[in-house]
Amino acid sequence: MFINTLPLESLKCILIRMNLEVYWVRILYVSQFYFPYVKGGAEISLAILAENLSTQHNVWVFTIDPSNDSHDSINNVFVVRKHIPWLSHFLFEDLQNKKKINSLKARVSIIFAPYHKKLLKELEETINKFNPDIIHINNAVGFPLSKIYQMVRRRGKRVIQSIRDNFLLGTTSTGKRVPFWFRYINSVLSEADVVHFPSKTIMEKYGKQIKTEKIYIPNTVGIDFNEEKWNEFVERKKDDSVKKIAYVGVLEKHKGVHLLCEWFEDIYKALNNNVELIFVGDGSLRDFIENQLKKHIKNGTVKITGWIPRDEVDKILQESHFVILPSQWEEAFGRILIEGYYNGCLPIGSSWGAIPEVVGDKSLVFNNKKDLIKTLQFHSKTNNWYQKMMTLKEHMLQFSLSNHIKKFEQLYKILLK
């Protein structure tokens, strides 16, 4: 067999049929946002996946632009951006306003909207041009998913739908089912070939009525676990008398930062004044935090950095002892807990959504102020903190980058057989 003379498409098919580990696939990701328009963890997860798969496969992204049609290449990923009237305005302006009417508009727009014809036409043209083997849809508010699935299936392509937030769970942010929406969205998702969840907890809780293949592949922090560096971080701070707690993310109520503020005075006293709290991020509760913790900000025990570069976030985590996620909504994952651990922090989180699954230890999960204080008091003791860090290591390895990429490659390979 003269492989060198074969077209790339034929070579790809041969490699797959020979069941070789090295194979080449055309993958089209569809997403409402893509870098540099990063609105949350979903866009980060997609960028990590697309960029790392692009080293072995041909990867395109179809996404929405606020003002123009364009295309560009970002880290070996070809990005097609389309301006879709009404949808572009809704995603980039209206949806940033948390009013209930916009939540209703988002649900209605997936069923019916005047721009559907144009969006489907643009997506179909991209599919025809690229001819992907796999179409993998990420978050897609306003996208007529049922029509997209049907269009893809008519072309004999395979479609995967990832669920990365509560919009496609058919629930409110607090996990309460919206009756009609829950039934409708489950019926639509059942038309996909595979529905992917980043959390086993969320899949088991909300995916039972999805009548198609479901798979759990956890998110990744975007790097592999570096044990040598990790040991260095842990050893360097394990004997510190003052314990530092880091919160990284938006300063909004659904993330529970208001509770952290209200409870901090009691935490401070319970840890004999040997604790510092740092907020990395910004949001509508910043003024509340500054007023609530005015005294602690003045004496340096509480700091608010605002948004800072990624390397500076890592540096703060490497100097902290705990990373905390006090969310009061159904977190689909909780990536910062793993990022914190990989930088030498013990993760602590509320009992909402997938947080307990990500943390991996019940003793690090809290339901109320009393639980949190008890957890911090126990794990602030050097031996307890160090032992728990060592115990969690095996659990945390599953979130490594190489493991994440390998699982998606296996999924794509199975779908193409």
mmCIF file of C-alpha atoms in Angstrom, residues 127-348:
data_model
loop_
_atom_site.group_PDB
_atom_site.id
_atom_site.type_symbol
_atom_site.label_atom_id
_atom_site.label_comp_id
_atom_site.label_asym_id
_atom_site.label_seq_id
_atom_site.Cartn_x
_atom_site.Cartn_y
_atom_site.Cartn_z
ATOM 1 C CA ILE A 127 -20.065 22.723 6.678
ATOM 2 C CA ASN A 128 -20.018 22.422 2.883
ATOM 3 C CA LYS A 129 -16.701 24.268 2.672
ATOM 4 C CA PHE A 130 -14.948 22.369 5.477
ATOM 5 C CA ASN A 131 -16.655 18.957 5.131
ATOM 6 C CA PRO A 132 -16.153 17.947 8.793
ATOM 7 C CA ASP A 133 -16.374 14.374 10.061
ATOM 8 C CA ILE A 134 -17.586 15.476 13.495
ATOM 9 C CA ILE A 135 -19.713 18.479 14.437
ATOM 10 C CA HIS A 136 -19.416 19.226 18.137
ATOM 11 C CA ILE A 137 -21.758 21.886 19.524
ATOM 12 C CA ASN A 138 -20.752 23.761 22.646
ATOM 13 C CA ASN A 139 -22.943 26.381 24.383
ATOM 14 C CA ALA A 140 -25.369 27.673 21.761
ATOM 15 C CA VAL A 141 -27.975 30.087 23.119
ATOM 16 C CA GLY A 142 -30.256 31.140 20.269
ATOM 17 C CA PHE A 143 -29.165 28.321 17.955
ATOM 18 C CA PRO A 144 -32.064 26.235 16.522
ATOM 19 C CA LEU A 145 -30.543 22.966 17.712
ATOM 20 C CA SER A 146 -33.230 20.640 16.358
ATOM 21 C CA LYS A 147 -32.874 22.114 12.850
ATOM 22 C CA ILE A 148 -29.080 21.970 13.095
ATOM 23 C CA TYR A 149 -29.122 18.308 14.161
ATOM 24 C CA GLN A 150 -31.431 17.448 11.243
ATOM 25 C CA MET A 151 -29.249 19.312 8.738
ATOM 26 C CA VAL A 152 -26.132 17.539 10.009
ATOM 27 C CA ARG A 153 -27.768 14.116 9.952
ATOM 28 C CA ARG A 154 -28.974 14.614 6.344
ATOM 29 C CA ARG A 155 -25.316 14.932 5.381
ATOM 30 C CA GLY A 156 -24.403 11.723 7.153
ATOM 31 C CA LYS A 157 -22.316 13.571 9.745
ATOM 32 C CA ARG A 158 -22.107 12.825 13.460
ATOM 33 C CA VAL A 159 -23.115 15.452 15.999
ATOM 34 C CA ILE A 160 -22.109 15.794 19.655
ATOM 35 C CA GLN A 161 -23.736 18.243 22.040
ATOM 36 C CA SER A 162 -21.867 19.416 25.145
ATOM 37 C CA ILE A 163 -23.833 20.731 28.122
ATOM 38 C CA ARG A 164 -21.762 23.246 30.056
ATOM 39 C CA ASP A 165 -24.390 25.307 31.919
ATOM 40 C CA ASN A 166 -27.993 25.245 33.113
ATOM 41 C CA PHE A 167 -29.473 26.601 29.849
ATOM 42 C CA LEU A 168 -29.488 23.148 28.222
ATOM 43 C CA LEU A 169 -30.419 21.410 31.472
ATOM 44 C CA GLY A 170 -33.919 22.875 31.305
ATOM 45 C CA THR A 171 -33.544 24.416 34.753
ATOM 46 C CA THR A 172 -33.043 27.731 36.500
ATOM 47 C CA SER A 173 -29.601 28.552 37.912
ATOM 48 C CA THR A 174 -30.720 27.136 41.268
ATOM 49 C CA GLY A 175 -31.531 23.766 39.699
ATOM 50 C CA LYS A 176 -35.318 24.157 39.643
ATOM 51 C CA ARG A 177 -36.885 22.587 36.564
ATOM 52 C CA VAL A 178 -38.789 24.847 34.177
ATOM 53 C CA PRO A 179 -41.537 22.310 33.228
ATOM 54 C CA PHE A 180 -42.164 23.039 29.521
ATOM 55 C CA TRP A 181 -38.534 23.973 28.846
ATOM 56 C CA PHE A 182 -37.224 20.856 30.607
ATOM 57 C CA ARG A 183 -39.437 18.548 28.485
ATOM 58 C CA TYR A 184 -38.715 20.406 25.259
ATOM 59 C CA ILE A 185 -34.933 20.627 25.620
ATOM 60 C CA ASN A 186 -34.649 16.961 26.609
ATOM 61 C CA SER A 187 -36.622 16.022 23.497
ATOM 62 C CA VAL A 188 -34.311 18.149 21.313
ATOM 63 C CA LEU A 189 -31.093 16.844 22.883
ATOM 64 C CA SER A 190 -32.287 13.293 22.229
ATOM 65 C CA GLU A 191 -31.794 13.994 18.498
ATOM 66 C CA ALA A 192 -28.001 14.334 18.886
ATOM 67 C CA ASP A 193 -25.754 11.294 18.434
ATOM 68 C CA VAL A 194 -24.079 11.881 21.798
ATOM 69 C CA VAL A 195 -24.678 14.322 24.652
ATOM 70 C CA HIS A 196 -21.559 15.145 26.654
ATOM 71 C CA PHE A 197 -21.582 16.222 30.304
ATOM 72 C CA PRO A 198 -18.488 17.522 32.167
ATOM 73 C CA SER A 199 -19.974 16.243 35.424
ATOM 74 C CA LYS A 200 -21.259 12.786 36.330
ATOM 75 C CA THR A 201 -23.405 14.345 39.061
ATOM 76 C CA ILE A 202 -25.162 16.675 36.615
ATOM 77 C CA MET A 203 -25.567 13.889 34.023
ATOM 78 C CA GLU A 204 -27.228 11.557 36.524
ATOM 79 C CA LYS A 205 -29.404 14.290 38.012
ATOM 80 C CA TYR A 206 -30.681 15.949 34.830
ATOM 81 C CA GLY A 207 -29.895 13.630 31.915
ATOM 82 C CA LYS A 208 -32.250 10.727 32.583
ATOM 83 C CA GLN A 209 -34.857 11.860 30.050
ATOM 84 C CA ILE A 210 -32.360 12.398 27.230
ATOM 85 C CA LYS A 211 -32.985 9.397 24.959
ATOM 86 C CA THR A 212 -29.625 9.098 23.242
ATOM 87 C CA GLU A 213 -26.060 8.181 24.154
ATOM 88 C CA LYS A 214 -24.711 10.174 27.088
ATOM 89 C CA ILE A 215 -21.079 10.417 28.111
ATOM 90 C CA TYR A 216 -19.207 11.951 31.018
ATOM 91 C CA ILE A 217 -15.817 13.532 30.292
ATOM 92 C CA PRO A 218 -14.618 15.967 32.974
ATOM 93 C CA ASN A 219 -13.134 19.342 32.131
ATOM 94 C CA THR A 220 -9.422 19.996 32.418
ATOM 95 C CA VAL A 221 -7.293 22.841 33.722
ATOM 96 C CA GLY A 222 -5.387 22.851 30.435
ATOM 97 C CA ILE A 223 -2.102 21.452 31.750
ATOM 98 C CA ASP A 224 -0.760 18.146 33.000
ATOM 99 C CA PHE A 225 -0.032 17.687 36.682
ATOM 100 C CA ASN A 226 3.588 18.620 37.397
ATOM 101 C CA GLU A 227 4.434 16.676 40.540
ATOM 102 C CA GLU A 228 7.866 18.219 41.005
ATOM 103 C CA LYS A 229 6.545 21.788 40.950
ATOM 104 C CA TRP A 230 3.489 20.822 42.993
ATOM 105 C CA ASN A 231 5.669 19.318 45.738
ATOM 106 C CA GLU A 232 7.701 22.517 45.744
ATOM 107 C CA PHE A 233 4.558 24.650 46.213
ATOM 108 C CA VAL A 234 3.243 22.422 49.011
ATOM 109 C CA GLU A 235 6.515 22.133 50.909
ATOM 110 C CA ARG A 236 7.146 25.867 50.703
ATOM 111 C CA LYS A 237 3.918 26.882 52.451
ATOM 112 C CA LYS A 238 2.875 23.927 54.602
ATOM 113 C CA ASP A 239 4.339 25.429 57.811
ATOM 114 C CA ASP A 240 2.987 28.968 57.332
ATOM 115 C CA SER A 241 1.202 30.211 60.433
ATOM 116 C CA VAL A 242 -1.075 32.601 58.517
ATOM 117 C CA LYS A 243 -3.370 30.716 56.141
ATOM 118 C CA LYS A 244 -4.438 32.385 52.898
ATOM 119 C CA ILE A 245 -7.815 31.722 51.267
ATOM 120 C CA ALA A 246 -8.265 32.589 47.574
ATOM 121 C CA TYR A 247 -11.511 33.113 45.697
ATOM 122 C CA VAL A 248 -11.141 33.450 41.908
ATOM 123 C CA GLY A 249 -14.079 34.405 39.721
ATOM 124 C CA VAL A 250 -16.888 36.886 39.219
ATOM 125 C CA LEU A 251 -18.029 38.817 42.280
ATOM 126 C CA GLU A 252 -21.698 37.905 41.940
ATOM 127 C CA LYS A 253 -24.351 36.560 44.284
ATOM 128 C CA HIS A 254 -24.783 33.203 42.531
ATOM 129 C CA LYS A 255 -21.111 32.487 43.299
ATOM 130 C CA GLY A 256 -21.766 32.917 47.036
ATOM 131 C CA VAL A 257 -19.234 35.708 47.566
ATOM 132 C CA HIS A 258 -21.764 37.641 49.684
ATOM 133 C CA LEU A 259 -21.806 34.723 52.138
ATOM 134 C CA LEU A 260 -18.019 34.636 52.269
ATOM 135 C CA CYS A 261 -18.083 38.345 53.172
ATOM 136 C CA GLU A 262 -20.764 37.949 55.818
ATOM 137 C CA TRP A 263 -18.991 34.971 57.390
ATOM 138 C CA PHE A 264 -15.410 36.248 57.256
ATOM 139 C CA GLU A 265 -15.404 38.006 60.638
ATOM 140 C CA ASP A 266 -16.362 34.720 62.343
ATOM 141 C CA ILE A 267 -13.800 32.814 60.251
ATOM 142 C CA TYR A 268 -11.147 35.349 61.234
ATOM 143 C CA LYS A 269 -11.888 34.887 64.939
ATOM 144 C CA ALA A 270 -12.161 31.082 64.677
ATOM 145 C CA LEU A 271 -8.670 30.917 63.131
ATOM 146 C CA ASN A 272 -7.237 33.208 65.821
ATOM 147 C CA ASN A 273 -6.735 36.093 63.384
ATOM 148 C CA ASN A 274 -4.260 33.955 61.392
ATOM 149 C CA VAL A 275 -6.083 34.076 58.072
ATOM 150 C CA GLU A 276 -6.151 36.277 54.980
ATOM 151 C CA LEU A 277 -8.726 36.366 52.188
ATOM 152 C CA ILE A 278 -8.081 37.483 48.627
ATOM 153 C CA PHE A 279 -10.712 38.032 45.937
ATOM 154 C CA VAL A 280 -9.404 37.721 42.377
ATOM 155 C CA GLY A 281 -12.007 39.030 39.971
ATOM 156 C CA ASP A 282 -14.670 41.696 39.672
ATOM 157 C CA GLY A 283 -18.425 42.103 39.486
ATOM 158 C CA SER A 284 -21.518 43.834 40.819
ATOM 159 C CA LEU A 285 -20.771 42.869 44.452
ATOM 160 C CA ARG A 286 -17.398 44.599 44.607
ATOM 161 C CA ASP A 287 -18.821 47.661 46.400
ATOM 162 C CA PHE A 288 -20.654 45.388 48.843
ATOM 163 C CA ILE A 289 -17.422 43.534 49.656
ATOM 164 C CA GLU A 290 -15.492 46.766 50.108
ATOM 165 C CA ASN A 291 -18.115 48.107 52.523
ATOM 166 C CA GLN A 292 -18.688 44.824 54.368
ATOM 167 C CA LEU A 293 -14.977 44.142 54.899
ATOM 168 C CA LYS A 294 -13.724 47.738 55.132
ATOM 169 C CA LYS A 295 -11.817 47.103 58.370
ATOM 170 C CA HIS A 296 -10.069 43.994 57.041
ATOM 171 C CA ILE A 297 -9.178 45.671 53.747
ATOM 172 C CA LYS A 298 -7.630 48.537 55.686
ATOM 173 C CA ASN A 299 -5.437 46.228 57.799
ATOM 174 C CA GLY A 300 -4.482 44.046 54.810
ATOM 175 C CA THR A 301 -6.234 40.811 55.785
ATOM 176 C CA VAL A 302 -8.610 41.125 52.807
ATOM 177 C CA LYS A 303 -7.596 42.138 49.267
ATOM 178 C CA ILE A 304 -9.476 42.566 45.988
ATOM 179 C CA THR A 305 -7.298 42.426 42.876
ATOM 180 C CA GLY A 306 -9.880 42.838 40.120
ATOM 181 C CA TRP A 307 -9.186 40.949 36.894
ATOM 182 C CA ILE A 308 -5.499 40.142 36.475
ATOM 183 C CA PRO A 309 -3.417 38.112 33.952
ATOM 184 C CA ARG A 310 -3.438 34.320 34.219
ATOM 185 C CA ASP A 311 0.176 34.069 35.384
ATOM 186 C CA GLU A 312 -0.576 36.463 38.249
ATOM 187 C CA VAL A 313 -3.581 34.344 39.257
ATOM 188 C CA ASP A 314 -1.329 31.275 39.361
ATOM 189 C CA LYS A 315 1.173 33.164 41.514
ATOM 190 C CA ILE A 316 -1.558 34.054 44.034
ATOM 191 C CA LEU A 317 -2.740 30.440 44.138
ATOM 192 C CA GLN A 318 0.826 29.235 44.665
ATOM 193 C CA GLU A 319 1.029 31.478 47.731
ATOM 194 C CA SER A 320 -2.415 30.483 49.065
ATOM 195 C CA HIS A 321 -3.346 27.489 51.219
ATOM 196 C CA PHE A 322 -7.019 27.172 50.263
ATOM 197 C CA VAL A 323 -9.025 27.888 47.123
ATOM 198 C CA ILE A 324 -12.731 28.299 47.811
ATOM 199 C CA LEU A 325 -15.863 28.101 45.646
ATOM 200 C CA PRO A 326 -18.935 29.018 47.760
ATOM 201 C CA SER A 327 -21.428 28.870 44.851
ATOM 202 C CA GLN A 328 -25.161 28.979 45.455
ATOM 203 C CA TRP A 329 -26.183 27.630 42.072
ATOM 204 C CA GLU A 330 -25.848 24.398 40.085
ATOM 205 C CA GLU A 331 -22.194 24.555 39.089
ATOM 206 C CA ALA A 332 -21.686 22.308 36.057
ATOM 207 C CA PHE A 333 -18.057 21.844 37.048
ATOM 208 C CA GLY A 334 -15.832 24.230 39.072
ATOM 209 C CA ARG A 335 -12.508 24.372 37.230
ATOM 210 C CA ILE A 336 -10.904 26.813 39.692
ATOM 211 C CA LEU A 337 -10.864 24.102 42.366
ATOM 212 C CA ILE A 338 -8.560 21.996 40.206
ATOM 213 C CA GLU A 339 -6.471 24.964 39.117
ATOM 214 C CA GLY A 340 -6.016 25.754 42.787
ATOM 215 C CA TYR A 341 -4.975 22.210 43.636
ATOM 216 C CA TYR A 342 -2.479 22.055 40.753
ATOM 217 C CA ASN A 343 -0.961 25.225 42.248
ATOM 218 C CA GLY A 344 -0.746 23.749 45.741
ATOM 219 C CA CYS A 345 -4.086 24.828 47.291
ATOM 220 C CA LEU A 346 -6.531 22.650 49.182
ATOM 221 C CA PRO A 347 -9.944 22.987 47.446
ATOM 222 C CA ILE A 348 -13.034 23.779 49.523
#
